[in-house]
Amino acid sequence: MTVNEDRTRPARSPGGSDDRTDRFLVVSVALTGFGRVELLGTGLTDTYLRAIDAVLPDGVLDELLEAVGEIPVGADHETDVESILADPKLGPVARNIILMWFCGTWTRLPDTWRTAYGVSPLDADRVVSAQAYQGGLQWVAAGAHPAGARQQGFGAWSLPPEPAAQSETRAAAQSETRAGRR
Amino acid sequence: MNDDADYDVVIVGAGVNGALSAKRLTRAGLRVLVLEAGPDTAWTFDGYTRHVSHFYANSTKNAESAWPPAANAPQPDTADVRSGDGYFVQQGPNPFASSYTRLLGGSTLHWLGVSLRMLPEDFELRTRYGVGRDWPLGYADLEPYYRQAEREIGVSADVADQAHLGIDFPEGYDYPMRRIPPSYSDRVLAAAIDGMEVALGEEQFALQVRNYPAARNSMPRGDYQPVGAVDERTDGQALARDLGQRCAGNTACTPICPIQAKYNAGKSLAQAENRNLRVIPQAVASRILVDPVSGMVRGVEYQRYEHPGSPRHTVHTATARAYVLAAHAVENAKLLLASGLSGGSGQVGKGLMDHPALYAWGLSPTSVGAFRGPLSTAGIDDLRGGSFRASHAAFRFDIGNDGWRATTGAPDSSVASAVTGHQLFGPRLRTHLEESLPRQVRFSVAVEQLPSAANNVSIDPRYVDPLGNPRPVINYHLDDYTLAGMAAATDVYRQVFRRAGIEDRSDPEEASWMPSVSYDGSVFHYHGMGHFAGTHVMGSSAETSVVDADQRSWEHRNLFVLGSGSFPTMGTSNPTLTMAALTLRTSERLIKELAG
């Protein structure tokens, strides 16, 4: 595939409904502060969607993804994510999605949530997969690499760390949030 | 070698001491059988890599997380310390918080690799300071073997950094590889604190961030060839040996170096003379058989199991001219006791020691580039020796390169705290983590512990493992000498943090659970360094010790008991280099006797 070809195509996502995956990415960008390309670059989008679908009762994730559609574009979107995070049903799920992207883990939902909305045997503290551990965004945020993988090379640790690209990334994340919306 | 071979030496255990012995003895033409209680899954590179994947997918990342136990060769796990229902039967009053690994390669599979020599004064603590006990040999006796050990296990360091506190090196000697480059964090901290003075008792000490010797491959000196990954396959291929000849900064020395740039005992075993060696994995030594008249060992009974998950096994006896126990300080003592060989001195299993250690952690004012490089590349060593040792324990700081991973479980715990505690999300979450994670600083404070009759390993027929072998029963207590050392160490780390502008965040509530102990109005939360010692102590008389200075049993003259179990005292150095030196010294004597 050439670069030009890539540019002419709409963003496609691996597996599942493209629309649903897109919505998942839009909400993930808003939740994590990482851009769409960075999230896709982990190669874990589909893995995470499948893991969430496997553990949550039917419809809960879609309810969360629908709620994203109502987030207005621009500076105020934080307020709306805050309202999702404050929601007793969607909030714990949204926080788990953040932890999943950063740590590659699923975190057992709070007992109150489990009582109210249902219990799955898969709802336990666990690493989603060996790949998910390595793809955790926490290592990127630390300016480092996953412990035990993606070695930086002999003596790299002696050099000053590269400064975080946070300001650029924030701008990129915001524009990607807009671009990702329908 | 075939099954019916007549062996010169049977070695129990394929960890660092067993492997080094096997290498030396087989190369001297002696025929050696090694019995390893655990599986040999780390013997091929593919098998080893499965352990790496196991670590990735494990929700805990502790020292054991890459090395699941075989049911028939159970092992302690630090995750069991809190519940007290692990392999160890913990009788307290303080929990023993260390672990070891029963696999081919032993605990070197997950060790950090720090390879400090003991100080000359560590060998004569009783004479110099009136505490502990003296060794039956001194630094000068062991020095040539330290050099051999540094070559055998591949230590990277510069003599220029290490020649202090009385440690001397012969003219012209330097380590086989140049020192591991200091981390950026080491450099930031050194700029802030080098030369600062602290007082302990009547003495003043100038502190310095000092690179320490590590058995991790670096740039070789002279003709030294760094030893890469172990890859022993039945087809004779060894495709991965070129890997790991340089540390690449995987930041996972503990629990598993994915490229084996860090020494593990499999490397020494792979260098043995293959024609003279037979290794039987999944073979648990269960009893040492002794001639009741002569006291000589006439065989080792062992249980061979085919499937790690099933207790079905067959019982065999291995015989040889001499026998070497190299199964670990606890397992050696356990096997002696289970064989009824508690000895005339009554010292088998007695005097168990560790380095109980404290964590101190904080946030540096600027980025130190945390979570990069070998887990630790430097420490503050200046308080390992001094006249204060008459009244309290010496101690040593390891400076971590892995943020708060060991203490709180960072970065995962830092993310969780930001998301669920501080309700952060989106760009502000990312910015918060980018600004805070690289500033995380962690010290481990290893504190000396003296031998005490109250600290011991014993056996009890009520507590057995699936093959019917005894589980270790541990009595353990931290005495005032160690606790006063912890108090002094706490005072010093706080001074260091203040000088460096590090915001002290050492809050046990934020940390993973650790056992705690009270002293003089303070509560110390401690962990174990995995430095078991003292369970078959060496000494100069059969009345007060289990083995002599050659690690030879006083009562069973063809039996040698190797490892840190032989240490009369521990000092503050990680024990592997010293036990390797002792093992090489013992091997030399064995060769002289059996091959001469």
PDB file of C-alpha atoms in Angstrom, chain B residues 253-357:
ATOM      1  CA  CYS B 253      16.625  -8.173  35.600  1.00  0.00           C
ATOM      2  CA  THR B 254      14.193  -9.371  38.244  1.00  0.00           C
ATOM      3  CA  PRO B 255      12.200 -11.461  37.451  1.00  0.00           C
ATOM      4  CA  ILE B 256      13.594 -12.291  33.999  1.00  0.00           C
ATOM      5  CA  CYS B 257      16.175 -10.877  31.618  1.00  0.00           C
ATOM      6  CA  PRO B 258      14.543 -11.666  28.263  1.00  0.00           C
ATOM      7  CA  ILE B 259      17.859 -11.848  26.391  1.00  0.00           C
ATOM      8  CA  GLN B 260      19.950 -13.436  29.177  1.00  0.00           C
ATOM      9  CA  ALA B 261      22.473 -10.632  29.242  1.00  0.00           C
ATOM     10  CA  LYS B 262      22.380 -11.240  32.992  1.00  0.00           C
ATOM     11  CA  TYR B 263      24.150 -14.326  34.323  1.00  0.00           C
ATOM     12  CA  ASN B 264      22.138 -17.388  35.136  1.00  0.00           C
ATOM     13  CA  ALA B 265      23.494 -20.734  36.259  1.00  0.00           C
ATOM     14  CA  GLY B 266      22.460 -22.422  33.008  1.00  0.00           C
ATOM     15  CA  LYS B 267      25.351 -20.566  31.375  1.00  0.00           C
ATOM     16  CA  SER B 268      27.912 -22.300  33.593  1.00  0.00           C
ATOM     17  CA  LEU B 269      26.230 -25.672  33.196  1.00  0.00           C
ATOM     18  CA  ALA B 270      26.292 -25.249  29.411  1.00  0.00           C
ATOM     19  CA  GLN B 271      30.054 -24.717  29.646  1.00  0.00           C
ATOM     20  CA  ALA B 272      30.648 -28.002  31.447  1.00  0.00           C
ATOM     21  CA  GLU B 273      32.454 -30.802  29.626  1.00  0.00           C
ATOM     22  CA  ASN B 274      29.435 -32.545  28.220  1.00  0.00           C
ATOM     23  CA  ARG B 275      31.046 -35.979  27.930  1.00  0.00           C
ATOM     24  CA  ASN B 276      31.525 -36.090  31.690  1.00  0.00           C
ATOM     25  CA  LEU B 277      28.178 -34.645  32.700  1.00  0.00           C
ATOM     26  CA  ARG B 278      24.713 -36.015  33.200  1.00  0.00           C
ATOM     27  CA  VAL B 279      21.910 -33.750  34.392  1.00  0.00           C
ATOM     28  CA  ILE B 280      18.631 -35.270  35.562  1.00  0.00           C
ATOM     29  CA  PRO B 281      15.871 -32.705  35.963  1.00  0.00           C
ATOM     30  CA  GLN B 282      12.706 -33.398  37.966  1.00  0.00           C
ATOM     31  CA  ALA B 283      14.796 -35.454  40.381  1.00  0.00           C
ATOM     32  CA  VAL B 284      14.230 -34.473  44.004  1.00  0.00           C
ATOM     33  CA  ALA B 285      16.937 -35.576  46.413  1.00  0.00           C
ATOM     34  CA  SER B 286      15.024 -36.981  49.351  1.00  0.00           C
ATOM     35  CA  ARG B 287      17.632 -38.587  51.579  1.00  0.00           C
ATOM     36  CA  ILE B 288      21.376 -38.770  52.043  1.00  0.00           C
ATOM     37  CA  LEU B 289      22.438 -42.310  52.895  1.00  0.00           C
ATOM     38  CA  VAL B 290      25.327 -42.604  55.345  1.00  0.00           C
ATOM     39  CA  ASP B 291      27.448 -45.517  56.450  1.00  0.00           C
ATOM     40  CA  PRO B 292      26.742 -45.719  60.188  1.00  0.00           C
ATOM     41  CA  VAL B 293      30.270 -46.829  61.007  1.00  0.00           C
ATOM     42  CA  SER B 294      32.478 -44.608  58.874  1.00  0.00           C
ATOM     43  CA  GLY B 295      30.066 -41.695  58.578  1.00  0.00           C
ATOM     44  CA  MET B 296      30.833 -41.575  54.869  1.00  0.00           C
ATOM     45  CA  VAL B 297      27.978 -40.857  52.484  1.00  0.00           C
ATOM     46  CA  ARG B 298      27.220 -43.911  50.359  1.00  0.00           C
ATOM     47  CA  GLY B 299      24.426 -42.560  48.184  1.00  0.00           C
ATOM     48  CA  VAL B 300      21.742 -39.995  47.533  1.00  0.00           C
ATOM     49  CA  GLU B 301      18.197 -41.249  47.241  1.00  0.00           C
ATOM     50  CA  TYR B 302      16.105 -39.262  44.784  1.00  0.00           C
ATOM     51  CA  GLN B 303      12.557 -39.211  43.463  1.00  0.00           C
ATOM     52  CA  ARG B 304      12.192 -38.881  39.713  1.00  0.00           C
ATOM     53  CA  TYR B 305       8.829 -37.585  38.450  1.00  0.00           C
ATOM     54  CA  GLU B 306       7.774 -37.550  34.803  1.00  0.00           C
ATOM     55  CA  HIS B 307       5.024 -34.973  34.998  1.00  0.00           C
ATOM     56  CA  PRO B 308       5.366 -31.792  37.039  1.00  0.00           C
ATOM     57  CA  GLY B 309       1.640 -31.900  37.781  1.00  0.00           C
ATOM     58  CA  SER B 310       1.494 -35.440  39.133  1.00  0.00           C
ATOM     59  CA  PRO B 311       3.082 -36.802  42.329  1.00  0.00           C
ATOM     60  CA  ARG B 312       3.729 -40.174  40.635  1.00  0.00           C
ATOM     61  CA  HIS B 313       7.431 -40.853  40.857  1.00  0.00           C
ATOM     62  CA  THR B 314      10.068 -43.547  41.026  1.00  0.00           C
ATOM     63  CA  VAL B 315      12.795 -43.778  43.667  1.00  0.00           C
ATOM     64  CA  HIS B 316      16.477 -44.199  42.762  1.00  0.00           C
ATOM     65  CA  THR B 317      19.832 -44.030  44.452  1.00  0.00           C
ATOM     66  CA  ALA B 318      22.816 -42.245  42.965  1.00  0.00           C
ATOM     67  CA  THR B 319      26.276 -43.176  44.143  1.00  0.00           C
ATOM     68  CA  ALA B 320      29.670 -41.598  43.690  1.00  0.00           C
ATOM     69  CA  ARG B 321      32.979 -41.007  45.441  1.00  0.00           C
ATOM     70  CA  ALA B 322      31.964 -37.587  46.751  1.00  0.00           C
ATOM     71  CA  TYR B 323      28.713 -35.702  47.194  1.00  0.00           C
ATOM     72  CA  VAL B 324      27.942 -32.028  46.844  1.00  0.00           C
ATOM     73  CA  LEU B 325      24.797 -30.401  48.224  1.00  0.00           C
ATOM     74  CA  ALA B 326      24.132 -27.216  46.291  1.00  0.00           C
ATOM     75  CA  ALA B 327      20.380 -27.061  46.650  1.00  0.00           C
ATOM     76  CA  HIS B 328      20.013 -23.677  48.434  1.00  0.00           C
ATOM     77  CA  ALA B 329      20.612 -22.657  52.059  1.00  0.00           C
ATOM     78  CA  VAL B 330      17.136 -23.805  53.100  1.00  0.00           C
ATOM     79  CA  GLU B 331      16.971 -26.954  50.948  1.00  0.00           C
ATOM     80  CA  ASN B 332      20.461 -28.077  52.006  1.00  0.00           C
ATOM     81  CA  ALA B 333      19.524 -27.795  55.676  1.00  0.00           C
ATOM     82  CA  LYS B 334      16.190 -29.466  55.061  1.00  0.00           C
ATOM     83  CA  LEU B 335      17.820 -32.412  53.291  1.00  0.00           C
ATOM     84  CA  LEU B 336      20.429 -32.857  56.035  1.00  0.00           C
ATOM     85  CA  LEU B 337      17.734 -32.799  58.706  1.00  0.00           C
ATOM     86  CA  ALA B 338      15.458 -35.149  56.748  1.00  0.00           C
ATOM     87  CA  SER B 339      18.379 -37.572  56.495  1.00  0.00           C
ATOM     88  CA  GLY B 340      18.953 -37.479  60.237  1.00  0.00           C
ATOM     89  CA  LEU B 341      22.244 -35.664  59.785  1.00  0.00           C
ATOM     90  CA  SER B 342      21.767 -32.863  62.280  1.00  0.00           C
ATOM     91  CA  GLY B 343      25.385 -33.179  63.328  1.00  0.00           C
ATOM     92  CA  GLY B 344      27.238 -32.996  66.599  1.00  0.00           C
ATOM     93  CA  SER B 345      27.232 -29.222  66.695  1.00  0.00           C
ATOM     94  CA  GLY B 346      23.463 -28.983  66.494  1.00  0.00           C
ATOM     95  CA  GLN B 347      23.972 -26.112  64.051  1.00  0.00           C
ATOM     96  CA  VAL B 348      22.180 -27.532  60.999  1.00  0.00           C
ATOM     97  CA  GLY B 349      19.357 -25.136  60.129  1.00  0.00           C
ATOM     98  CA  LYS B 350      20.382 -22.675  62.852  1.00  0.00           C
ATOM     99  CA  GLY B 351      21.365 -19.048  62.363  1.00  0.00           C
ATOM    100  CA  LEU B 352      19.169 -18.340  59.343  1.00  0.00           C
ATOM    101  CA  MET B 353      19.823 -14.838  57.994  1.00  0.00           C
ATOM    102  CA  ASP B 354      18.538 -12.575  55.231  1.00  0.00           C
ATOM    103  CA  HIS B 355      18.942  -8.933  54.365  1.00  0.00           C
ATOM    104  CA  PRO B 356      15.677  -7.530  55.639  1.00  0.00           C
ATOM    105  CA  ALA B 357      15.231  -4.414  53.551  1.00  0.00           C
TER     106      ALA B 357
END
